[in-house]
Coordinates of C-alpha atoms in Angstrom, one line a residue:
M1 CA -50.7 77.1 -68.1
I2 CA -48.4 78.9 -66.0
A3 CA -47.9 82.6 -67.2
F4 CA -43.6 84.0 -66.9
A5 CA -43.3 87.6 -66.1
A6 CA -41.7 89.6 -69.1
C7 CA -38.0 90.0 -67.1
K8 CA -35.2 91.3 -68.4
K9 CA -31.8 89.3 -68.0
D10 CA -29.9 91.1 -64.9
D11 CA -25.4 89.5 -65.2
S12 CA -24.6 92.1 -62.4
H13 CA -23.0 90.5 -59.0
P14 CA -23.5 91.4 -56.4
F15 CA -19.8 92.3 -55.6
D16 CA -17.8 93.6 -58.5
K17 CA -15.1 93.0 -57.4
S18 CA -13.0 89.1 -57.2
P19 CA -12.5 88.7 -53.3
N20 CA -8.7 89.0 -53.8
D21 CA -9.4 92.0 -54.7
R22 CA -11.1 92.7 -52.2
M23 CA -9.0 90.9 -49.6
Q24 CA -6.1 93.7 -51.2
E25 CA -8.0 96.4 -50.6
L26 CA -8.5 95.7 -47.4
L27 CA -4.8 95.0 -46.3
D28 CA -3.9 98.0 -48.3
S29 CA -6.1 100.1 -45.9
Y30 CA -4.9 98.4 -43.0
Q31 CA -1.5 98.9 -43.7
A32 CA -2.1 102.7 -44.9
T33 CA -3.8 103.2 -41.6
F34 CA -0.9 101.5 -39.6
V35 CA 2.2 103.6 -41.6
N36 CA -0.4 106.8 -41.3
A37 CA -0.1 107.6 -37.9
Q38 CA 1.5 110.6 -37.1
Y39 CA 3.9 109.0 -34.1
G40 CA 3.3 105.2 -34.3
W41 CA 2.2 102.0 -32.1
R42 CA 2.0 101.9 -28.3
A43 CA 1.2 98.1 -28.5
V44 CA 0.7 95.6 -25.6
V45 CA 1.3 91.8 -26.0
F46 CA -0.1 89.9 -23.5
P47 CA 1.0 86.0 -25.0
D48 CA -0.6 82.6 -24.6
S49 CA -3.7 83.6 -25.3
G50 CA -4.2 86.4 -22.8
K51 CA -3.1 84.5 -19.5
S52 CA -0.1 85.9 -18.7
G53 CA 0.2 89.3 -18.8
G54 CA 1.0 92.1 -21.1
Y55 CA 4.9 93.2 -22.9
T56 CA 4.8 96.9 -24.4
F57 CA 6.2 97.9 -27.2
Y58 CA 6.3 100.9 -29.4
W59 CA 6.4 100.1 -33.7
K60 CA 6.8 102.9 -36.0
F61 CA 5.4 101.3 -39.3
T62 CA 6.6 102.5 -43.0
N63 CA 5.0 101.6 -46.7
D64 CA 8.0 100.1 -47.5
N65 CA 7.8 97.3 -45.2
R66 CA 9.5 97.8 -42.3
V67 CA 8.9 98.7 -39.1
T68 CA 11.5 100.2 -36.2
M69 CA 10.3 99.2 -32.2
Y70 CA 11.3 98.8 -28.9
A71 CA 9.8 96.8 -26.1
D72 CA 10.0 96.8 -22.5
I73 CA 11.8 93.3 -22.6
Y74 CA 15.4 93.9 -21.7
P75 CA 16.9 97.9 -20.3
S76 CA 19.1 97.3 -24.1
T77 CA 15.9 96.6 -25.9
I78 CA 13.8 99.9 -24.4
D79 CA 16.6 102.4 -25.1
Q80 CA 18.3 100.9 -28.2
S81 CA 15.4 100.7 -32.0
F82 CA 15.5 97.5 -33.8
E83 CA 14.7 97.7 -36.9
S84 CA 12.5 94.8 -39.0
S85 CA 10.6 94.2 -41.8
Y86 CA 6.9 93.1 -42.0
R87 CA 4.0 92.3 -44.7
M88 CA 0.2 92.0 -44.9
K89 CA -0.9 89.2 -46.4
G90 CA -4.7 87.9 -46.9
L91 CA -5.0 84.5 -45.2
Q92 CA -7.9 83.4 -43.6
Q93 CA -8.4 87.7 -42.0
P94 CA -6.2 89.8 -42.8
A95 CA -3.1 89.3 -41.7
L96 CA 0.1 91.6 -39.8
I97 CA 3.3 89.3 -40.0
F98 CA 6.5 90.0 -39.1
D99 CA 8.5 88.0 -41.1
T100 CA 12.2 88.6 -39.8
Y101 CA 14.1 89.1 -36.3
S102 CA 12.7 91.7 -34.4
Y103 CA 12.2 92.4 -30.4
L104 CA 8.2 90.4 -30.5
H105 CA 10.1 87.4 -30.9
I106 CA 12.7 87.1 -28.1
L107 CA 8.7 86.6 -26.6
S108 CA 8.9 83.1 -28.5
D109 CA 12.2 81.9 -28.2
P110 CA 12.1 78.6 -27.7
N111 CA 15.1 79.3 -25.2
A112 CA 13.8 79.7 -21.7
N113 CA 17.3 81.2 -21.1
V114 CA 16.1 84.1 -23.2
N115 CA 12.9 85.1 -22.0
G116 CA 12.7 83.6 -18.7
G117 CA 9.9 81.0 -20.1
T118 CA 9.3 77.7 -20.9
M119 CA 11.7 76.1 -23.1
G120 CA 10.8 74.3 -25.8
K121 CA 8.1 76.5 -25.7
G122 CA 9.2 80.4 -24.4
L123 CA 6.3 82.4 -23.8
L124 CA 4.0 80.9 -25.6
S125 CA 3.8 84.4 -27.3
D126 CA 2.7 85.1 -31.3
F127 CA 4.3 87.2 -34.2
E128 CA 1.6 86.6 -37.1
F129 CA -1.6 88.0 -35.6
A130 CA -5.0 87.7 -37.8
V131 CA -6.1 91.4 -37.7
D132 CA -9.7 91.7 -35.6
T133 CA -10.8 95.3 -35.9
V134 CA -8.7 98.3 -36.3
T135 CA -9.6 101.9 -36.3
K136 CA -8.2 105.4 -36.1
D137 CA -7.6 104.9 -32.9
S138 CA -7.9 101.3 -31.5
V139 CA -6.1 97.9 -33.4
K140 CA -7.0 94.4 -32.2
L141 CA -5.5 91.7 -32.4
T142 CA -5.0 87.6 -32.1
G143 CA -2.0 85.8 -32.6
R144 CA -2.0 82.5 -34.6
Y145 CA -0.5 80.4 -33.0
N146 CA -0.7 80.7 -29.7
A147 CA -3.4 83.1 -29.3
S148 CA -1.6 85.9 -28.2
R149 CA -3.9 89.0 -27.3
A150 CA -2.3 93.2 -28.4
F151 CA -4.3 95.9 -28.2
M152 CA -2.5 98.8 -30.6
V153 CA -3.1 102.5 -29.9
P154 CA -1.5 105.7 -31.3
A155 CA 1.3 106.9 -29.4
T156 CA 2.3 109.8 -28.5
Q157 CA 4.9 112.5 -29.6
Q158 CA 7.2 111.3 -25.9
E159 CA 6.5 107.3 -26.7
S160 CA 8.2 108.2 -30.2
Q161 CA 10.7 110.5 -29.5
D162 CA 11.9 108.7 -26.0
F163 CA 10.1 105.5 -25.1
A164 CA 12.4 104.8 -22.7
A165 CA 10.6 108.0 -20.3
S166 CA 7.3 106.9 -21.1
F167 CA 7.6 104.5 -18.2
G168 CA 8.3 106.5 -15.7
N169 CA 9.2 105.1 -12.0
A170 CA 7.0 101.7 -13.4
M171 CA 9.7 99.2 -14.0
D172 CA 11.2 100.1 -10.5
F173 CA 8.6 97.1 -9.4
E174 CA 11.5 94.6 -11.3
N175 CA 13.1 95.5 -8.8
I176 CA 11.2 92.7 -6.6
A177 CA 14.0 90.5 -7.6
N178 CA 16.3 92.3 -5.6
L179 CA 13.9 91.9 -2.0
T180 CA 16.0 88.6 -0.9
T181 CA 13.3 86.8 0.8
Y182 CA 10.2 84.1 -0.6
F183 CA 7.7 86.0 1.0
K184 CA 7.1 89.4 -0.4
R185 CA 4.6 91.4 1.4
L186 CA 2.3 94.4 0.7
V187 CA 1.3 96.5 3.5
L188 CA -1.5 99.1 2.3
G189 CA -2.9 100.5 5.7
S190 CA -4.1 98.4 7.9
N191 CA -4.0 95.7 4.8
Q192 CA -1.6 92.9 4.0
F193 CA -1.2 91.0 1.1
D194 CA 1.5 88.3 0.2
I195 CA 2.7 88.5 -3.2
S196 CA 4.3 86.9 -5.6
V197 CA 5.0 88.4 -8.7
N198 CA 6.4 85.7 -12.4
L199 CA 8.8 88.6 -13.7
S200 CA 8.8 86.9 -17.4
T201 CA 5.1 86.2 -17.6
R202 CA 3.8 89.4 -16.2
T203 CA 1.8 87.6 -13.8
I204 CA 1.2 88.7 -9.9
T205 CA -0.7 86.4 -7.2
F206 CA -2.3 88.0 -4.4
S207 CA -2.7 85.8 -0.9
W208 CA -4.3 86.8 1.6
V209 CA -6.4 85.9 4.7
E210 CA -10.3 85.2 5.2
G211 CA -12.0 84.2 7.6
G212 CA -9.1 82.1 8.8
V213 CA -8.4 80.7 5.5
V214 CA -5.9 81.5 3.1
K215 CA -7.3 82.8 -0.5
T216 CA -5.4 84.2 -3.5
F217 CA -5.6 86.2 -6.7
T218 CA -3.7 86.0 -9.9
T219 CA -3.5 88.4 -13.3
G220 CA -1.3 90.2 -15.1
Y221 CA 0.1 92.6 -15.4
F222 CA 2.1 95.6 -17.7
Y223 CA 3.5 98.9 -17.9
S224 CA 1.9 102.2 -19.0
N225 CA 3.0 105.7 -18.2
G226 CA 5.2 105.6 -14.8
K227 CA 1.9 102.7 -13.2
V228 CA 2.7 99.0 -13.8
V229 CA -1.4 97.9 -14.4
L230 CA -3.1 94.7 -13.6
A231 CA -5.1 93.1 -16.3
Q232 CA -8.2 92.5 -14.1
P233 CA -8.5 94.5 -10.8
F234 CA -7.7 92.8 -7.4
T235 CA -11.0 93.1 -4.6
A236 CA -10.1 91.8 -1.4
N237 CA -10.6 93.7 2.1
G238 CA -13.1 96.3 0.9
I239 CA -10.3 97.6 -1.4
T240 CA -10.1 97.3 -5.4
I241 CA -6.5 97.6 -6.7
T242 CA -6.5 97.9 -9.9
D243 CA -2.8 99.8 -10.2
F244 CA 0.2 100.5 -8.1
S245 CA 1.8 103.7 -9.1
N246 CA 4.1 106.6 -7.6
I247 CA 6.7 103.5 -7.2
N248 CA 10.1 103.7 -6.2
Y249 CA 13.0 101.6 -4.8
D250 CA 14.1 102.1 -1.8
A251 CA 17.3 99.7 -1.9
P252 CA 18.3 100.7 1.1
N253 CA 16.8 99.5 3.2
S254 CA 15.1 97.0 0.6
V255 CA 11.7 98.8 1.0
I256 CA 9.8 99.0 -2.8
H257 CA 6.8 101.7 -2.0
V258 CA 4.0 102.5 -3.6
T259 CA 0.2 103.7 -4.1
A260 CA -2.4 101.8 -5.0
A261 CA -6.7 101.3 -4.0
G262 CA -5.6 105.7 -3.5
V263 CA -3.3 104.4 -0.4
S264 CA 0.4 105.0 -0.1
G265 CA 2.0 101.4 1.1
Q266 CA 5.4 99.7 0.7
I267 CA 5.9 96.4 -0.5
Q268 CA 8.7 94.2 2.1
G269 CA 10.1 91.3 2.1
S270 CA 8.5 88.9 4.7
G271 CA 10.9 85.2 6.7
Q272 CA 7.0 84.1 6.2
P273 CA 4.1 83.2 4.8
L274 CA 0.9 85.5 6.5
L275 CA -0.8 82.1 8.1
I276 CA 1.2 79.1 7.2
D277 CA -0.8 75.7 5.8
A278 CA 0.7 73.7 8.9
N279 CA 0.0 70.9 7.2
A280 CA 1.5 71.1 3.5
P281 CA 4.4 69.2 4.7
Q282 CA 2.6 65.8 5.3
R283 CA 0.9 66.5 1.9
W284 CA 4.3 67.7 -0.5
Y285 CA 5.9 64.0 1.5
Q286 CA 2.9 61.7 1.2
A287 CA 1.8 62.8 -2.3
V288 CA 5.0 60.6 -3.6
L289 CA 5.4 58.9 -1.2
S290 CA 2.1 56.9 -1.2
Q291 CA 3.3 56.5 -5.1
D292 CA 7.3 55.6 -4.4
S293 CA 8.8 58.2 -6.9
Y294 CA 10.3 61.9 -5.8
W295 CA 9.6 65.0 -6.7
Y296 CA 12.7 67.3 -8.9
S297 CA 13.9 70.2 -9.0
F298 CA 16.2 71.7 -11.7
T299 CA 18.2 74.9 -9.8
G300 CA 18.4 73.0 -6.7
F301 CA 17.8 76.0 -4.2
T302 CA 18.4 79.5 -4.6
V303 CA 19.8 81.8 -1.8
E304 CA 18.9 85.0 -1.7
G305 CA 17.4 85.5 -5.3
Q306 CA 20.5 84.2 -6.6
Q307 CA 18.8 81.0 -8.5
D308 CA 20.6 78.0 -8.3
A309 CA 22.7 79.0 -5.9
Y310 CA 25.1 76.2 -4.8
G311 CA 26.2 75.7 -8.8
I312 CA 24.0 72.2 -9.0
T313 CA 23.4 72.6 -12.6
T314 CA 27.2 73.2 -13.5
I315 CA 27.5 68.8 -12.9
P316 CA 28.7 67.6 -16.5
N317 CA 25.9 66.1 -17.4
F318 CA 23.0 67.1 -15.0
Y319 CA 19.9 66.1 -15.1
Y320 CA 18.1 67.7 -12.4
L321 CA 18.2 67.1 -8.2
I322 CA 15.5 64.1 -6.8
F323 CA 13.9 63.3 -3.2
W324 CA 13.0 60.6 -3.1
P325 CA 10.9 59.3 0.7
S326 CA 12.1 55.8 1.6
F327 CA 14.5 55.0 -1.2
G328 CA 16.0 52.5 1.6
T329 CA 14.1 51.3 3.9
N330 CA 15.7 53.0 6.5
Y331 CA 16.7 56.9 4.8
D332 CA 14.7 59.3 2.0
L333 CA 17.1 60.1 0.3
T334 CA 17.5 63.5 -2.4
G335 CA 19.8 62.3 -4.6
F336 CA 21.8 64.3 -8.2
V337 CA 20.9 62.9 -11.7
V338 CA 22.5 63.1 -14.7
V339 CA 22.6 61.1 -18.4
V340 CA 24.7 58.2 -18.6
N341 CA 25.7 57.6 -22.8
N342 CA 22.7 61.1 -23.4
S343 CA 19.9 57.7 -23.4
S344 CA 19.5 57.5 -19.5
L345 CA 19.5 58.9 -15.4
S346 CA 21.2 57.5 -13.5
I347 CA 21.3 58.9 -9.5
S348 CA 25.3 59.5 -9.4
Y349 CA 25.4 60.3 -5.0
G350 CA 22.9 61.6 -2.7
L351 CA 21.6 62.9 0.7
A352 CA 20.9 60.6 3.0
T353 CA 18.4 61.4 5.5
G354 CA 16.5 59.6 8.6
T355 CA 12.9 57.9 7.1
P356 CA 10.3 60.5 8.3
P357 CA 11.8 63.4 8.5
T358 CA 10.8 65.5 11.3
F359 CA 7.0 66.9 11.3
T360 CA 6.1 70.1 13.5
S361 CA 2.5 71.2 14.6
D362 CA 4.0 74.6 13.7
G363 CA 4.2 73.8 10.0
R364 CA 7.4 72.7 9.6
V365 CA 9.8 70.0 7.6
I366 CA 13.1 69.4 9.0
F367 CA 15.5 66.9 7.8
T368 CA 17.9 64.8 9.4
E369 CA 21.3 64.2 8.1
L370 CA 22.6 60.0 7.8
G371 CA 25.1 60.8 5.8
F372 CA 26.0 59.7 1.7
V373 CA 25.1 57.5 -0.4
G374 CA 27.0 57.2 -4.2
T375 CA 31.2 58.5 -4.7
I376 CA 30.9 62.2 -5.0
P377 CA 33.9 63.8 -7.5
P378 CA 36.4 66.1 -5.3
G379 CA 35.5 68.7 -8.2
E380 CA 31.3 68.3 -7.1
Q381 CA 32.2 68.4 -2.6
A382 CA 32.2 71.9 -2.4
I383 CA 28.1 71.7 -4.4
F384 CA 27.6 68.4 -2.5
D385 CA 27.8 70.3 1.2
N386 CA 26.7 73.2 0.3
T387 CA 22.9 71.6 -1.0
A388 CA 23.2 69.0 1.6
A389 CA 23.8 71.2 4.4
K390 CA 21.0 74.1 4.1
F391 CA 19.4 70.8 3.4
T392 CA 20.0 70.0 6.8
D393 CA 19.0 73.3 8.7
P394 CA 18.0 72.3 12.0
S395 CA 15.2 75.5 11.2
G396 CA 13.1 72.9 8.7
F397 CA 11.1 74.8 6.4
Y398 CA 7.9 75.5 5.5
L399 CA 5.8 74.1 2.0
V400 CA 4.3 75.9 -0.7
Q401 CA 2.0 74.4 -2.8
T402 CA 2.8 76.3 -6.0
G403 CA 0.3 73.3 -8.1
R404 CA -1.9 70.8 -8.2
Q405 CA 1.7 68.7 -8.1
A406 CA 3.6 71.6 -7.4
Y407 CA 5.7 73.4 -4.2
D408 CA 8.3 75.6 -2.5
M409 CA 10.3 75.0 0.1
V410 CA 11.2 77.9 1.8
S411 CA 13.6 78.0 4.6
A412 CA 12.5 78.6 7.9
K413 CA 15.3 80.3 9.3
D414 CA 14.5 83.3 7.4
G415 CA 12.7 82.9 4.0
K416 CA 15.9 83.9 2.6
A417 CA 16.0 80.7 0.9
W418 CA 14.2 78.2 -1.4
I419 CA 13.6 75.3 -3.5
S420 CA 10.8 74.0 -6.2
W421 CA 9.7 70.8 -6.7
Q422 CA 8.0 69.2 -9.5
Y423 CA 5.8 65.5 -9.9

């Protein structure tokens, strides 16, 4: 026989509120934290799963689901406030959603001309965020679609009153675009590094020579309190760089003065890399020759910082410029490709150069003009002539490998002209 002890039935539940009620309380609590920050919030958003650098925002939330913001995207977004709406919503976890167009949406715009990102994708940022953690001193968010990382801290009174002034001279760093050579040299005492900066994705690549070999390191960056702050510190040659401070652009001399790793230094243009990759031109050429294929560029030459300097994108129905080794039995072709009948691609005309080109022992490739193929419309003659003249410059080009199937071809004459090739 099994005995049962007398017991009292307990109708109580471990939670005295429904899941929906508990979620709503949490959302209300988070919203109160956002609203009650006396001077609003400073937020840094890192698009593309945090792989990119950060954009800094100022957000001031109200109880009636309005938010006023500034952002360091453009000069206008730094100086002029923008008001839109937001809402808190319980999804798989609490979410902060910016539900009408705002400065934040600029980073997600699929039009690459708006934010400098990838056509059709933008900068892979978000305007809907899962709320990970909330305290009175910090908030961590994760984008719901592109896993952007965002970090919020209470803003200072200065940031709430003059967002632009809170950056000090940090934005002078953007003048690196005014250094008209492809190669930019960072000099810190006896240390020298080549740096490549993408102002749209806010990433910086350091290149240096170690043991006769070129090493590279890439990290994101963001602007804060007069500094360019690296997302991950950079260490090489016995120094560690966490940020650039005391930034000052000397326009007459085309130099950006900085302090890094406790050393005063400068960023300036250079006509050559620290170490020339002597085998890069032949790697570039053989990569597509072996596939009976071609390299392509959507914008042609950048000259002294001006993208598409010769206006190839103004050609009616232009698609891209290609370089096809051994296109003919005795020539390589630099072809101007257009869209025909909205359905197919065709080489309209092109520059014929000797095959193969000349590869020099000091790491240059030199193209020799043979003539042209096809019929060049009169209105496009100058575009063709300028492109052909640059392509066949007797000084030739260095090749810089920027990815598994990507190279930049840089003028060996002065480093002030280059074209980016993809495959």
